[in-house]
Amino acid sequence: MKFSKKFFITFLIFSHLSWANNLPDLGEFSDQFIPPYQEKMIAREILYQVHSSPDVVQDEEINDYLNYLGDKLVSHSDTPQRDFTFFVLKDDSINAFAMLGGLIGVHTGLFISADNESEIASVLGHEIAHVTQKHLQRVIAKQDRDKYKSIFLLALGLLAARSNPQAAAGAMMASQAMNVQNFLDYTREHEQEADRIGIDILYKAGYNVGSAIDFFNTLQKGSRYSSSAPSYLRTHPITSDRISDISDRLKDYPYRYVNNSNYFHFIRGKIRALYSNDNNIKIFEKNIKNKTYVNLEGEQYALALAYLKNKNINDAEKIYVDLQKEKNPLVDNLKIDILLQKNKVEEAKQELEKLLIKHPFYRAYVYRLAEVNLSLGNYAEVQEIIMQYILKYRSDPNLYKLLAKAYKGLNKDIEYHENMGEYFYYQYNLKDAIVQFGIAKNIRSNDFYAKSRVESRLKQLQSEQIMLEEGRKK
C-alpha cells in the first residue's frame, strides 16, 4: 500500500510548534506526558512505516551520506549521545521535519534546492535543535490531559492507515480540529530557539554559519516566481525580524571558508537523476552546454545516470571516462553500473572486490558484490562476505536479506528463515519476524545448535511483542 503523506504532514505540523526562549527546562516535566519508553514505541512504529514505504528513498549511498552528515552535527549538539535517524522522502517540495524519537525526514527537493553541503547542514542543525530542545514535548506538557491523549492517540491512530486509511484520515482530521490551531501561535519563538541552537551546532561542526541566511535567501528568491512559497517557508516562517535575529547572531561567529567536497554534488546529482522530476536528459545536457549548473562534475554525473536509466550505455561511459579523475566512490559505482548493463558480470565482480579493498566499509559495494555473486550462484562466497559485515552493521536489514538469499541457495532452510526473521525485525516489522522464526523453529533438523539459537531468539521477540502491546495500553 502506498505510504500516506498525511501521516508525514501531521507529524510535520506537530514537529514545528513554538515555545519561548525564556522557558525553564521542562525536560523532566514533559517526560511525564510522553515517557521515553512511549516515545521509543512511537518512533518504532514510524520507522516501520519508513522502511515499508515506496515514498522513502531506499538508496544506501544517499542514506549513508545523510546519516553521516546528521551524525556529525549531532555529535556537536548538547546531547551527542542521543540516537537520531535520518531518512529521505521522495518529494520535490523543499522541506524537512523532525518527529518524536529523534527521527528527521528530508525531502529530495531540499537537496535539489541547496547549493552546497553547508546549506543542507544548516537545515539539519535546525531540525536537530527541535529534537534536542524537546519542543514537541514542551507543547504537549502545556496542554491539559485530554488534549495530550488526543495527540498521542493521533500519533498511534495514523499508523492504521496501512490497513484502514479512511479510519486513520478521520482520526487525523478530528484531532487536528481540536489541537493544531492552538499550537501554531507559538511558531515564531520556537523557530528562534531552533535557529540559535542550530547555528551553534553548525559552527561547532565546522560549517559556514552564513549558509543559514544563504539558504533562506535562495528559498525567498525562488518563491518570487511561484504563486506559493516553498513548504519549508510555510512550516518555518521567515519574517524580517527572524532574518535580522539570525544576522545578529552570525556576528558572534568568525568568518569561515569551507571548501565543500564534490561528494555532496554527486549525491545531489543522483537524487535529481533517479528520485525526482528533474531527471530530463535534455535539461542536464542544456545545463552543461550553457554552464548553468551548481557544479560541473555533479551535473555530468547526473547526466550519466540519466543516460544509464534510458539504456544509453555508450554516452554514460564517455562521461565516466571524464569523471574518473574524481576518485569518488559514487563514480566507481557508476563504472559497475556500466559493466552490469553490458552484462560483464565477472568483470564487475572483480572490480567490486578491488573497490572493497580501497573502501572496505562502503556498503553500496558490499550489497552489489553480494548481488553479483548471487546472480553467479556463488552462495557460499556471499555467506562468507555478509557474515563479516553483520558483525559491524548488526542492525542493517539488507545484510540479513542478502544472507537469507545465500542460505536459500545453499538449501539451509532454518538459516534462511532465521535471517529473514532478522530482516523483518530490523525493518521494525516484529509480527513478520516472529512468523519467520516460528517457521524456522518447526523445521526438522539434527542441528541442535541452530534449533536452540532460533528458539531462544523467538522467545526474545515474543517477549518484546508483549511489552509493546502493554505499552500501547498505557
XYZ file of C-alpha atoms in Angstrom:
474
model
C 0.000 0.000 0.000
C 1.287 3.483 -0.825
C 2.585 5.429 2.164
C 0.140 8.083 3.339
C 1.679 11.543 3.053
C -0.982 12.736 5.509
C 0.972 10.803 8.115
C 4.090 12.871 7.481
C 2.120 16.101 7.136
C 0.512 15.659 10.528
C 3.780 14.881 12.284
C 5.313 17.815 10.428
C 2.695 20.132 11.933
C 3.282 18.785 15.413
C 7.061 18.861 14.991
C 7.356 22.608 14.389
C 5.426 24.058 17.292
C 6.965 27.039 19.005
C 7.850 27.986 22.571
C 9.516 30.977 24.164
C 13.296 31.078 24.680
C 12.972 32.048 28.350
C 11.020 28.970 29.440
C 12.563 26.894 32.230
C 13.856 23.416 31.407
C 10.750 21.247 31.051
C 12.606 18.056 30.213
C 11.520 16.014 33.240
C 8.033 17.526 33.316
C 7.407 16.781 29.632
C 8.673 13.238 30.143
C 5.719 12.693 32.488
C 3.450 13.170 29.477
C 5.453 11.198 26.931
C 7.793 8.884 28.869
C 10.927 7.779 26.992
C 9.610 4.238 26.517
C 6.430 5.561 24.840
C 8.459 7.892 22.630
C 10.561 4.925 21.546
C 7.408 2.962 20.817
C 6.050 5.746 18.592
C 9.429 6.030 16.846
C 9.467 2.291 16.207
C 6.020 2.420 14.611
C 7.068 5.342 12.405
C 10.255 3.541 11.364
C 8.179 0.525 10.362
C 6.265 2.835 8.031
C 9.503 4.373 6.762
C 11.090 1.023 5.920
C 7.995 -0.262 4.129
C 7.116 2.906 2.238
C 7.672 3.321 -1.525
C 7.805 7.084 -0.911
C 11.025 6.804 1.108
C 14.349 6.607 -0.730
C 15.915 3.177 -0.232
C 19.379 4.018 -1.559
C 22.372 3.143 0.601
C 24.647 5.826 -0.862
C 22.149 8.626 -0.262
C 21.091 7.350 3.162
C 24.643 6.730 4.350
C 25.612 10.252 3.284
C 22.635 11.855 5.044
C 23.214 9.863 8.242
C 26.939 10.667 8.169
C 26.124 14.366 7.868
C 23.420 14.176 10.526
C 25.581 12.212 12.969
C 28.390 14.713 12.528
C 26.059 17.545 13.535
C 24.503 15.595 16.415
C 27.972 14.937 17.829
C 28.323 18.713 18.283
C 24.918 19.201 19.905
C 24.255 19.359 23.639
C 23.008 15.732 23.563
C 25.631 13.964 21.446
C 24.703 10.566 22.908
C 21.092 10.763 21.691
C 20.030 8.399 18.900
C 18.851 10.043 15.684
C 17.592 8.503 12.457
C 17.590 10.440 9.200
C 15.720 9.454 6.053
C 14.873 10.906 2.642
C 11.333 11.227 1.323
C 10.730 11.324 -2.445
C 9.137 14.713 -2.754
C 10.347 17.617 -4.898
C 8.947 20.165 -2.438
C 11.554 21.897 -0.289
C 11.087 20.628 3.224
C 12.489 18.856 6.270
C 10.821 17.879 9.531
C 11.552 16.431 12.965
C 9.430 13.884 14.810
C 9.309 12.164 18.172
C 12.099 9.689 18.819
C 14.846 11.665 17.093
C 13.520 10.976 13.592
C 14.297 13.573 10.935
C 12.921 13.426 7.416
C 14.328 15.348 4.463
C 12.584 15.845 1.143
C 14.546 15.245 -2.063
C 13.601 18.811 -3.002
C 15.796 20.113 -0.196
C 18.892 18.560 -1.798
C 17.908 19.871 -5.213
C 17.483 23.434 -3.951
C 20.707 23.581 -1.895
C 23.905 24.898 -3.454
C 26.346 23.217 -1.077
C 26.716 20.904 1.905
C 26.737 23.751 4.421
C 23.215 24.751 3.379
C 21.890 21.220 3.906
C 23.757 21.107 7.227
C 22.118 24.368 8.326
C 18.657 22.845 7.852
C 19.613 19.611 9.627
C 21.123 21.580 12.508
C 17.838 23.448 12.883
C 15.810 20.213 12.949
C 18.225 18.598 15.404
C 17.694 21.585 17.703
C 13.922 20.999 17.600
C 14.562 17.492 18.915
C 17.242 18.247 21.494
C 15.155 21.069 22.985
C 12.097 18.767 23.244
C 9.869 21.300 21.525
C 7.064 18.873 20.832
C 7.157 17.502 24.369
C 7.132 21.040 25.774
C 3.986 21.908 23.879
C 2.267 18.700 24.951
C 3.324 19.316 28.566
C 1.465 22.639 28.457
C -1.793 21.078 27.247
C -4.394 19.554 29.523
C -4.583 15.797 29.855
C -7.437 15.317 27.374
C -5.587 17.215 24.656
C -2.461 15.210 25.325
C -4.391 11.974 24.904
C -5.789 13.268 21.628
C -2.312 13.970 20.277
C -0.916 10.666 21.464
C -3.823 8.684 20.034
C -3.402 10.551 16.768
C 0.253 9.527 16.592
C -0.709 5.880 17.000
C -4.008 6.012 15.127
C -2.425 7.257 11.942
C -0.403 4.070 11.790
C -3.646 2.261 10.961
C -3.529 3.898 7.531
C -1.905 0.779 6.107
C -4.962 -1.356 6.910
C -7.776 1.204 7.147
C -6.867 4.550 5.526
C -10.376 6.011 5.859
C -10.476 5.473 9.615
C -6.973 6.911 10.007
C -7.856 10.002 7.967
C -10.920 10.536 10.155
C -8.852 10.321 13.328
C -6.389 12.820 11.941
C -8.991 15.408 10.968
C -10.859 15.175 14.285
C -7.699 15.597 16.330
C -6.321 18.394 14.152
C -9.506 20.405 14.563
C -9.076 20.260 18.346
C -5.362 20.934 18.685
C -3.445 22.357 15.755
C -4.739 25.913 15.868
C -3.644 26.286 19.486
C -0.118 25.142 18.644
C 0.531 27.417 15.679
C 0.507 30.564 17.809
C 3.934 29.697 19.234
C 5.774 29.152 15.987
C 7.885 32.310 15.946
C 9.529 31.843 19.358
C 10.047 28.158 18.792
C 11.797 28.750 15.480
C 14.035 31.391 17.033
C 15.256 28.929 19.636
C 15.946 26.305 16.948
C 17.796 28.960 14.896
C 20.019 29.923 17.815
C 20.963 26.375 18.762
C 21.134 25.137 15.166
C 23.638 27.857 14.228
C 25.843 26.919 17.179
C 25.743 23.239 16.130
C 26.603 24.255 12.569
C 29.632 26.263 13.672
C 30.960 23.613 16.051
C 30.696 21.014 13.276
C 32.970 23.113 11.057
C 30.448 24.540 8.597
C 29.846 28.055 7.322
C 27.169 29.565 9.577
C 26.338 32.099 6.870
C 24.740 29.233 4.964
C 21.643 29.582 7.149
C 20.926 33.021 5.650
C 22.111 31.957 2.178
C 19.606 29.134 2.095
C 16.708 31.324 3.227
C 17.591 33.870 0.539
C 17.592 31.100 -2.079
C 14.122 29.995 -0.985
C 12.731 33.505 -0.971
C 14.098 34.246 -4.452
C 12.511 31.054 -5.723
C 9.127 31.948 -4.244
C 9.028 35.210 -6.187
C 8.431 33.252 -9.362
C 5.787 30.983 -7.874
C 2.227 31.514 -6.674
C 3.027 29.787 -3.381
C 6.017 29.801 -1.082
C 8.162 26.660 -0.681
C 6.760 24.386 2.019
C 9.847 24.962 4.158
C 8.966 28.654 4.338
C 5.380 27.840 5.284
C 6.336 25.451 8.104
C 9.329 27.561 9.149
C 8.035 31.136 8.596
C 10.802 33.581 7.668
C 9.982 37.084 8.857
C 12.194 40.161 8.614
C 12.576 40.019 12.405
C 13.760 36.417 12.242
C 16.282 37.128 9.479
C 17.517 40.147 11.438
C 17.845 37.983 14.558
C 19.843 35.338 12.658
C 22.084 38.016 11.110
C 22.814 39.469 14.554
C 23.704 36.024 15.885
C 26.070 35.368 12.987
C 28.147 38.403 14.039
C 29.282 36.386 17.059
C 30.961 33.806 14.805
C 34.152 34.481 12.813
C 34.029 34.081 9.044
C 34.983 30.593 7.947
C 35.658 29.496 4.388
C 34.506 25.937 3.859
C 35.762 24.007 0.872
C 32.732 21.808 0.253
C 33.675 18.460 -1.237
C 32.189 17.312 -4.507
C 30.583 14.365 -2.739
C 27.535 16.478 -1.899
C 27.150 17.479 -5.544
C 27.294 13.844 -6.656
C 24.632 12.871 -4.103
C 22.535 15.795 -5.296
C 23.080 14.664 -8.893
C 21.956 11.130 -8.067
C 18.789 12.398 -6.410
C 17.991 14.597 -9.401
C 18.605 11.812 -11.908
C 16.856 8.940 -10.125
C 14.496 10.247 -7.448
C 12.915 13.482 -8.665
C 11.021 15.037 -11.540
C 14.201 16.874 -12.522
C 15.541 13.885 -14.468
C 15.250 15.013 -18.067
C 18.344 14.220 -20.132
C 17.862 17.355 -22.209
C 17.845 19.516 -19.068
C 21.198 18.126 -17.922
C 22.673 18.446 -21.415
C 21.451 22.037 -21.712
C 22.821 22.978 -18.279
C 26.263 21.632 -19.177
C 26.252 23.310 -22.583
C 25.191 26.698 -21.181
C 27.267 26.324 -17.983
C 24.142 26.856 -15.872
C 24.967 24.365 -13.148
C 25.890 24.479 -9.494
C 28.786 22.053 -10.013
C 30.039 20.691 -13.351
C 31.061 17.239 -12.124
C 27.787 16.800 -10.248
C 25.834 17.746 -13.376
C 27.882 15.348 -15.518
C 27.271 12.543 -13.024
C 23.526 13.224 -13.052
C 23.559 13.098 -16.850
C 25.468 9.800 -16.857
C 22.907 8.221 -14.523
C 20.082 9.567 -16.673
C 21.738 8.041 -19.745
C 22.004 4.667 -17.992
C 18.390 4.871 -16.889
C 17.493 5.187 -20.568
C 19.957 2.442 -21.627
C 22.306 4.914 -23.357
C 25.342 2.949 -22.203
C 27.906 4.433 -24.598
C 27.016 8.032 -23.702
C 27.230 7.204 -19.998
C 30.619 5.561 -20.464
C 32.018 8.675 -22.182
C 31.104 10.747 -19.134
C 32.570 8.132 -16.785
C 35.931 8.459 -18.554
C 35.901 12.215 -17.824
C 34.911 11.711 -14.190
C 37.494 9.049 -13.286
C 39.866 11.724 -12.001
C 37.440 12.470 -9.167
C 38.466 9.352 -7.174
C 34.918 9.232 -5.842
C 33.152 6.034 -4.697
C 29.989 7.170 -6.481
C 31.919 7.430 -9.737
C 33.431 3.984 -9.187
C 29.920 2.660 -8.650
C 28.944 4.261 -11.956
C 31.514 2.017 -13.626
C 29.868 -1.029 -12.017
C 26.501 0.109 -13.404
C 28.012 0.336 -16.867
C 29.652 -3.099 -16.644
C 26.427 -4.739 -15.476
C 24.370 -3.107 -18.220
C 26.931 -4.515 -20.655
C 26.369 -7.908 -18.976
C 30.043 -8.073 -17.964
C 29.177 -9.676 -14.630
C 32.520 -11.353 -13.909
C 34.391 -8.133 -14.651
C 32.024 -6.254 -12.354
C 32.706 -8.823 -9.629
C 36.476 -8.405 -9.930
C 36.141 -4.632 -9.913
C 33.966 -4.682 -6.783
C 36.477 -6.873 -4.962
C 39.189 -4.293 -5.719
C 36.947 -1.433 -4.620
C 36.196 -3.112 -1.287
C 39.915 -3.288 -0.594
C 40.092 0.502 -1.104
C 36.807 1.231 0.710
C 36.160 -1.768 2.982
C 33.112 -0.284 4.729
C 31.332 1.269 1.751
C 28.030 -0.570 1.976
C 26.967 0.048 -1.608
C 29.909 -2.104 -2.711
C 29.072 -4.802 -0.155
C 25.488 -5.046 -1.383
C 26.462 -5.048 -5.026
C 29.181 -7.665 -4.668
C 26.717 -9.904 -2.826
C 24.078 -9.395 -5.510
C 26.578 -10.136 -8.286
C 27.722 -13.315 -6.535
C 24.106 -14.380 -6.027
C 23.491 -13.974 -9.750
C 26.540 -16.177 -10.400
C 25.392 -18.809 -7.891
C 28.337 -18.175 -5.543
C 26.208 -18.691 -2.426
C 29.000 -19.770 -0.070
C 31.006 -16.697 -1.062
C 28.049 -14.437 -0.283
C 27.650 -16.108 3.116
C 31.291 -15.517 3.957
C 31.229 -11.863 2.870
C 27.986 -10.898 4.602
C 28.836 -12.639 7.879
C 31.880 -10.371 8.160
C 29.843 -7.208 7.714
C 26.981 -8.180 10.018
C 29.499 -8.019 12.863
C 29.885 -4.281 12.141
C 26.419 -3.405 10.833
C 24.332 -5.632 13.097
C 21.105 -3.655 12.587
C 21.290 -3.433 8.779
C 18.241 -5.319 7.426
C 19.637 -5.523 3.882
C 22.555 -7.637 5.018
C 20.212 -10.200 6.582
C 18.125 -10.353 3.424
C 21.223 -10.975 1.294
C 22.414 -13.627 3.749
C 18.971 -15.264 3.642
C 19.210 -15.498 -0.141
C 22.606 -17.152 0.178
C 21.255 -19.740 2.637
C 18.315 -20.351 0.312
C 20.775 -21.170 -2.452
C 22.655 -23.479 -0.080
C 19.388 -25.262 0.845
C 19.750 -24.292 4.504
C 16.108 -23.709 5.384
C 16.486 -22.949 9.092
C 19.125 -20.308 8.428
C 17.068 -18.886 5.557
C 14.011 -18.240 7.743
C 16.192 -17.164 10.666
C 17.791 -14.413 8.603
C 14.509 -13.385 7.014
C 13.274 -13.018 10.585
C 16.171 -10.696 11.401
C 15.496 -8.791 8.173
C 11.909 -8.101 9.248
C 12.967 -7.349 12.822
C 15.414 -4.632 11.761
C 12.721 -3.227 9.494
C 10.672 -2.813 12.693
C 8.184 -5.444 11.495
C 8.034 -7.540 14.654
C 4.964 -9.517 13.585
C 6.536 -10.977 10.429
C 9.845 -11.503 12.242
C 8.082 -13.765 14.752
C 6.384 -15.655 11.906
C 9.746 -16.370 10.253
C 11.362 -17.573 13.474
C 8.304 -19.732 14.133
C 8.763 -21.397 10.743
C 12.470 -21.916 11.440
C 11.673 -23.463 14.838
C 9.297 -26.022 13.290
C 11.741 -27.245 10.630
C 13.036 -30.726 11.418
C 16.776 -30.768 11.851
C 19.550 -32.584 13.703
C 21.418 -29.307 14.127
C 20.859 -28.832 17.858
C 22.806 -25.551 17.958
C 20.736 -23.942 15.183
C 17.443 -25.088 16.737
C 18.440 -23.738 20.161
C 19.553 -20.430 18.677
C 16.261 -19.976 16.817
C 14.119 -20.941 19.831
C 15.984 -18.527 22.088
C 15.611 -15.661 19.618
C 11.912 -16.424 19.123
C 11.307 -16.148 22.877
C 13.085 -12.785 22.911
C 10.897 -11.428 20.119
C 7.704 -12.731 21.698
C 8.627 -11.044 24.989
C 9.288 -7.815 23.130
C 5.903 -8.063 21.426
C 4.161 -8.465 24.785
C 5.980 -5.390 26.142
C 4.963 -3.309 23.117
C 1.339 -4.356 23.425
C 1.328 -3.478 27.126
C 2.911 -0.127 26.299
C 0.144 0.701 23.837
C -2.466 0.117 26.538
C -0.927 2.631 28.960
